[in-house]
Amino acid sequence: MSDDKGPLAISRRVVIAAASAAPGVSGAGGGALTDPAVARCAEWLALDAEIDRLGVALRVMIHQQGDGYDLFKATREELRTARCPNCGAPACKR
């Protein structure tokens, strides 16, 4: 499915099918014409790279939040009374 759902939107499947149906078309003519599918693929690749970057940043932040708690080794009572080492707030609101 396409990202913007507009009437002229193309999907990844359409791009792949068009590329496999006419493999030499984009290289013909000395590259004077730009294919809109190339721009769309570049946009998808840029979005995918941004999603990967944000995912890594989120994993780093989640890891930093969990440091010092040993949440997977703690008992229920330790979890209930655990405090944030930075601000002293309860780590668990139960």
CSV table of N, CA and C in Angstrom, one decimal:
chain,number,residue,atom,x,y,z
A,1,MET,N,0.8,-1.2,0.0
A,1,MET,CA,0.0,0.0,0.0
A,1,MET,C,0.9,1.2,0.0
A,2,SER,N,0.4,2.3,-0.5
A,2,SER,CA,1.2,3.5,-0.6
A,2,SER,C,1.0,4.3,0.7
A,3,ASP,N,2.0,5.2,0.9
A,3,ASP,CA,2.0,6.0,2.1
A,3,ASP,C,0.9,7.1,2.1
A,4,ASP,N,0.7,7.8,1.0
A,4,ASP,CA,-0.2,8.9,1.0
A,4,ASP,C,-1.6,8.6,0.6
A,5,LYS,N,-1.9,7.4,0.0
A,5,LYS,CA,-3.2,7.0,-0.4
A,5,LYS,C,-3.9,7.9,-1.4
A,6,GLY,N,-3.1,8.7,-2.1
A,6,GLY,CA,-3.7,9.6,-3.1
A,6,GLY,C,-4.1,8.8,-4.3
A,7,PRO,N,-4.9,9.4,-5.2
A,7,PRO,CA,-5.3,8.7,-6.5
A,7,PRO,C,-4.2,8.3,-7.4
A,8,LEU,N,-3.1,9.1,-7.3
A,8,LEU,CA,-1.9,8.8,-8.2
A,8,LEU,C,-0.8,8.2,-7.4
A,9,ALA,N,-1.0,7.7,-6.2
A,9,ALA,CA,0.0,7.1,-5.4
A,9,ALA,C,0.4,5.8,-6.0
A,10,ILE,N,1.7,5.5,-5.9
A,10,ILE,CA,2.2,4.2,-6.3
A,10,ILE,C,2.7,3.4,-5.1
A,11,SER,N,2.6,2.1,-5.2
A,11,SER,CA,3.1,1.2,-4.1
A,11,SER,C,4.5,0.7,-4.4
A,12,ARG,N,5.1,0.1,-3.4
A,12,ARG,CA,6.4,-0.6,-3.7
A,12,ARG,C,6.2,-1.7,-4.7
A,13,ARG,N,5.1,-2.4,-4.6
A,13,ARG,CA,4.9,-3.5,-5.5
A,13,ARG,C,4.9,-3.1,-7.0
A,14,VAL,N,4.2,-1.9,-7.2
A,14,VAL,CA,4.2,-1.4,-8.6
A,14,VAL,C,5.6,-1.0,-9.0
A,15,VAL,N,6.3,-0.4,-8.2
A,15,VAL,CA,7.7,0.0,-8.5
A,15,VAL,C,8.5,-1.2,-8.9
A,16,ILE,N,8.5,-2.2,-8.0
A,16,ILE,CA,9.2,-3.5,-8.3
A,16,ILE,C,8.8,-4.1,-9.6
A,17,ALA,N,7.5,-4.2,-9.8
A,17,ALA,CA,7.0,-4.9,-11.0
A,17,ALA,C,7.4,-4.1,-12.2
A,18,ALA,N,7.3,-2.8,-12.2
A,18,ALA,CA,7.7,-2.0,-13.3
A,18,ALA,C,9.2,-2.1,-13.6
A,19,ALA,N,10.0,-2.2,-12.5
A,19,ALA,CA,11.5,-2.3,-12.7
A,19,ALA,C,11.8,-3.6,-13.3
A,20,SER,N,11.1,-4.7,-12.9
A,20,SER,CA,11.4,-6.0,-13.4
A,20,SER,C,10.9,-6.2,-14.8
A,21,ALA,N,9.8,-5.5,-15.2
A,21,ALA,CA,9.2,-5.6,-16.5
A,21,ALA,C,10.1,-4.9,-17.6
A,22,ALA,N,10.7,-3.9,-17.2
A,22,ALA,CA,11.5,-3.1,-18.2
A,22,ALA,C,12.9,-2.8,-17.5
A,23,PRO,N,13.8,-3.8,-17.5
A,23,PRO,CA,15.0,-3.5,-16.7
A,23,PRO,C,16.0,-2.5,-17.4
A,24,GLY,N,15.9,-2.4,-18.7
A,24,GLY,CA,16.9,-1.5,-19.4
A,24,GLY,C,16.3,-0.1,-19.6
A,25,VAL,N,15.1,0.2,-19.3
A,25,VAL,CA,14.5,1.5,-19.6
A,25,VAL,C,15.1,2.6,-18.9
A,26,SER,N,15.4,2.5,-17.6
A,26,SER,CA,16.0,3.6,-16.8
A,26,SER,C,17.4,3.9,-17.3
A,27,GLY,N,18.1,3.0,-17.8
A,27,GLY,CA,19.5,3.2,-18.2
A,27,GLY,C,19.6,3.7,-19.7
A,28,ALA,N,18.5,3.6,-20.4
A,28,ALA,CA,18.6,4.1,-21.8
A,28,ALA,C,18.5,5.6,-21.9
A,29,GLY,N,19.1,6.1,-23.0
A,29,GLY,CA,19.0,7.6,-23.2
A,29,GLY,C,20.0,8.4,-22.5
A,30,GLY,N,21.0,7.8,-22.0
A,30,GLY,CA,22.0,8.6,-21.3
A,30,GLY,C,21.6,9.2,-20.0
A,31,GLY,N,20.5,8.8,-19.4
A,31,GLY,CA,20.1,9.3,-18.1
A,31,GLY,C,19.6,10.8,-18.1
A,32,ALA,N,19.2,11.2,-19.3
A,32,ALA,CA,18.7,12.6,-19.3
A,32,ALA,C,17.3,12.7,-18.7
A,33,LEU,N,16.5,11.7,-18.7
A,33,LEU,CA,15.2,11.7,-18.1
A,33,LEU,C,15.3,11.1,-16.7
A,34,THR,N,14.6,11.7,-15.8
A,34,THR,CA,14.5,11.1,-14.4
A,34,THR,C,13.2,10.4,-14.3
A,35,ASP,N,13.3,9.2,-13.8
A,35,ASP,CA,12.1,8.3,-13.6
A,35,ASP,C,11.5,8.7,-12.2
A,36,PRO,N,10.2,9.0,-12.1
A,36,PRO,CA,9.6,9.3,-10.9
A,36,PRO,C,9.7,8.1,-9.9
A,37,ALA,N,9.8,6.9,-10.4
A,37,ALA,CA,10.0,5.8,-9.5
A,37,ALA,C,11.3,5.8,-8.7
A,38,VAL,N,12.3,6.4,-9.4
A,38,VAL,CA,13.6,6.5,-8.7
A,38,VAL,C,13.5,7.5,-7.5
A,39,ALA,N,12.8,8.6,-7.7
A,39,ALA,CA,12.6,9.5,-6.7
A,39,ALA,C,11.8,8.9,-5.5
A,40,ARG,N,10.8,8.2,-5.9
A,40,ARG,CA,9.9,7.5,-4.9
A,40,ARG,C,10.7,6.5,-4.0
A,41,CYS,N,11.6,5.7,-4.7
A,41,CYS,CA,12.4,4.8,-4.0
A,41,CYS,C,13.4,5.5,-3.1
A,42,ALA,N,14.0,6.6,-3.6
A,42,ALA,CA,14.9,7.3,-2.8
A,42,ALA,C,14.2,7.9,-1.5
A,43,GLU,N,13.0,8.3,-1.7
A,43,GLU,CA,12.2,8.8,-0.5
A,43,GLU,C,12.0,7.6,0.5
A,44,TRP,N,11.6,6.4,0.0
A,44,TRP,CA,11.4,5.3,0.8
A,44,TRP,C,12.7,4.9,1.6
A,45,LEU,N,13.8,4.9,0.9
A,45,LEU,CA,15.1,4.6,1.5
A,45,LEU,C,15.4,5.6,2.6
A,46,ALA,N,15.2,6.9,2.3
A,46,ALA,CA,15.5,7.9,3.3
A,46,ALA,C,14.6,7.7,4.5
A,47,LEU,N,13.3,7.4,4.3
A,47,LEU,CA,12.4,7.2,5.4
A,47,LEU,C,12.8,6.0,6.2
A,48,ASP,N,13.2,4.9,5.5
A,48,ASP,CA,13.7,3.7,6.2
A,48,ASP,C,14.9,4.0,7.1
A,49,ALA,N,15.8,4.8,6.5
A,49,ALA,CA,17.0,5.1,7.3
A,49,ALA,C,16.7,5.9,8.5
A,50,GLU,N,15.7,6.9,8.4
A,50,GLU,CA,15.3,7.7,9.5
A,50,GLU,C,14.6,6.8,10.6
A,51,ILE,N,13.8,5.9,10.2
A,51,ILE,CA,13.1,5.0,11.1
A,51,ILE,C,14.2,4.1,11.8
A,52,ASP,N,15.2,3.6,11.1
A,52,ASP,CA,16.2,2.9,11.8
A,52,ASP,C,17.0,3.7,12.8
A,53,ARG,N,17.3,5.0,12.4
A,53,ARG,CA,18.0,5.9,13.3
A,53,ARG,C,17.2,6.1,14.6
A,54,LEU,N,15.9,6.4,14.4
A,54,LEU,CA,15.0,6.7,15.6
A,54,LEU,C,14.9,5.4,16.5
A,55,GLY,N,14.8,4.3,15.8
A,55,GLY,CA,14.7,3.0,16.6
A,55,GLY,C,15.9,2.8,17.5
A,56,VAL,N,17.1,3.0,16.9
A,56,VAL,CA,18.4,2.9,17.7
A,56,VAL,C,18.4,3.9,18.8
A,57,ALA,N,18.0,5.1,18.6
A,57,ALA,CA,17.9,6.2,19.6
A,57,ALA,C,17.0,5.8,20.7
A,58,LEU,N,15.8,5.2,20.4
A,58,LEU,CA,14.8,4.8,21.3
A,58,LEU,C,15.4,3.6,22.2
A,59,ARG,N,16.0,2.7,21.6
A,59,ARG,CA,16.6,1.5,22.3
A,59,ARG,C,17.6,2.0,23.3
A,60,VAL,N,18.4,3.0,22.9
A,60,VAL,CA,19.5,3.6,23.8
A,60,VAL,C,18.8,4.2,25.0
A,61,MET,N,17.7,5.0,24.7
A,61,MET,CA,17.0,5.7,25.8
A,61,MET,C,16.4,4.7,26.8
A,62,ILE,N,15.8,3.7,26.2
A,62,ILE,CA,15.1,2.6,27.1
A,62,ILE,C,16.2,1.9,27.9
A,63,HIS,N,17.3,1.6,27.3
A,63,HIS,CA,18.4,1.0,28.1
A,63,HIS,C,18.9,1.9,29.2
A,64,GLN,N,19.0,3.2,28.9
A,64,GLN,CA,19.5,4.1,30.0
A,64,GLN,C,18.5,4.2,31.1
A,65,GLN,N,17.2,4.2,30.8
A,65,GLN,CA,16.1,4.3,31.8
A,65,GLN,C,16.2,3.1,32.7
A,66,GLY,N,16.6,1.9,32.2
A,66,GLY,CA,16.6,0.7,33.0
A,66,GLY,C,17.8,0.5,33.8
A,67,ASP,N,18.9,1.2,33.5
A,67,ASP,CA,20.2,1.0,34.2
A,67,ASP,C,20.0,1.3,35.7
A,68,GLY,N,20.5,0.5,36.5
A,68,GLY,CA,20.5,0.7,37.9
A,68,GLY,C,19.3,0.0,38.6
A,69,TYR,N,18.4,-0.5,37.9
A,69,TYR,CA,17.2,-1.0,38.5
A,69,TYR,C,17.2,-2.6,38.7
A,70,ASP,N,17.9,-3.3,37.9
A,70,ASP,CA,17.9,-4.8,37.9
A,70,ASP,C,16.5,-5.3,38.0
A,71,LEU,N,15.6,-4.8,37.1
A,71,LEU,CA,14.2,-5.1,37.2
A,71,LEU,C,13.9,-6.6,36.9
A,72,PHE,N,14.8,-7.2,36.2
A,72,PHE,CA,14.5,-8.6,35.9
A,72,PHE,C,15.0,-9.6,37.0
A,73,LYS,N,15.8,-9.1,37.9
A,73,LYS,CA,16.3,-9.9,39.0
A,73,LYS,C,15.6,-9.5,40.4
A,74,ALA,N,14.8,-8.5,40.4
A,74,ALA,CA,14.2,-8.0,41.6
A,74,ALA,C,13.0,-8.8,42.0
A,75,THR,N,12.7,-8.8,43.3
A,75,THR,CA,11.5,-9.4,43.9
A,75,THR,C,10.4,-8.4,43.7
A,76,ARG,N,9.1,-8.8,44.0
A,76,ARG,CA,8.0,-7.9,43.9
A,76,ARG,C,8.1,-6.8,44.9
A,77,GLU,N,8.6,-7.1,46.1
A,77,GLU,CA,8.7,-6.0,47.1
A,77,GLU,C,9.8,-5.0,46.7
A,78,GLU,N,10.9,-5.5,46.1
A,78,GLU,CA,12.0,-4.6,45.6
A,78,GLU,C,11.4,-3.7,44.5
A,79,LEU,N,10.6,-4.3,43.6
A,79,LEU,CA,10.1,-3.5,42.5
A,79,LEU,C,9.1,-2.5,43.1
A,80,ARG,N,8.3,-2.8,44.1
A,80,ARG,CA,7.3,-1.9,44.6
A,80,ARG,C,8.0,-0.7,45.3
A,81,THR,N,9.2,-0.9,45.9
A,81,THR,CA,9.8,0.1,46.7
A,81,THR,C,11.0,0.8,45.9
A,82,ALA,N,11.3,0.3,44.7
A,82,ALA,CA,12.4,0.9,43.9
A,82,ALA,C,12.2,2.3,43.7
A,83,ARG,N,13.3,3.1,43.7
A,83,ARG,CA,13.3,4.5,43.4
A,83,ARG,C,14.3,4.8,42.3
A,84,CYS,N,14.0,5.9,41.6
A,84,CYS,CA,14.9,6.4,40.5
A,84,CYS,C,16.2,6.9,41.2
A,85,PRO,N,17.3,6.5,40.7
A,85,PRO,CA,18.6,7.0,41.2
A,85,PRO,C,18.8,8.4,41.0
A,86,ASN,N,18.2,9.0,40.0
A,86,ASN,CA,18.4,10.4,39.6
A,86,ASN,C,17.5,11.4,40.4
A,87,CYS,N,16.2,11.0,40.5
A,87,CYS,CA,15.2,12.0,41.1
A,87,CYS,C,14.5,11.4,42.3
A,88,GLY,N,14.6,10.2,42.6
A,88,GLY,CA,14.0,9.6,43.8
A,88,GLY,C,12.5,9.2,43.6
A,89,ALA,N,12.0,9.4,42.4
A,89,ALA,CA,10.6,9.0,42.1
A,89,ALA,C,10.5,7.5,42.1
A,90,PRO,N,9.3,7.0,42.5
A,90,PRO,CA,9.1,5.6,42.5
A,90,PRO,C,9.2,5.0,41.0
A,91,ALA,N,9.9,3.9,41.0
A,91,ALA,CA,10.2,3.2,39.7
A,91,ALA,C,8.9,2.5,39.2
A,92,CYS,N,8.1,2.1,40.1
A,92,CYS,CA,6.9,1.4,39.8
A,92,CYS,C,5.7,2.1,40.6
A,93,LYS,N,4.6,2.3,39.9
A,93,LYS,CA,3.6,3.1,40.5
A,93,LYS,C,2.5,2.2,41.2
A,94,ARG,N,2.8,0.9,41.4
A,94,ARG,CA,1.9,0.1,42.1
A,94,ARG,C,2.1,0.1,43.6
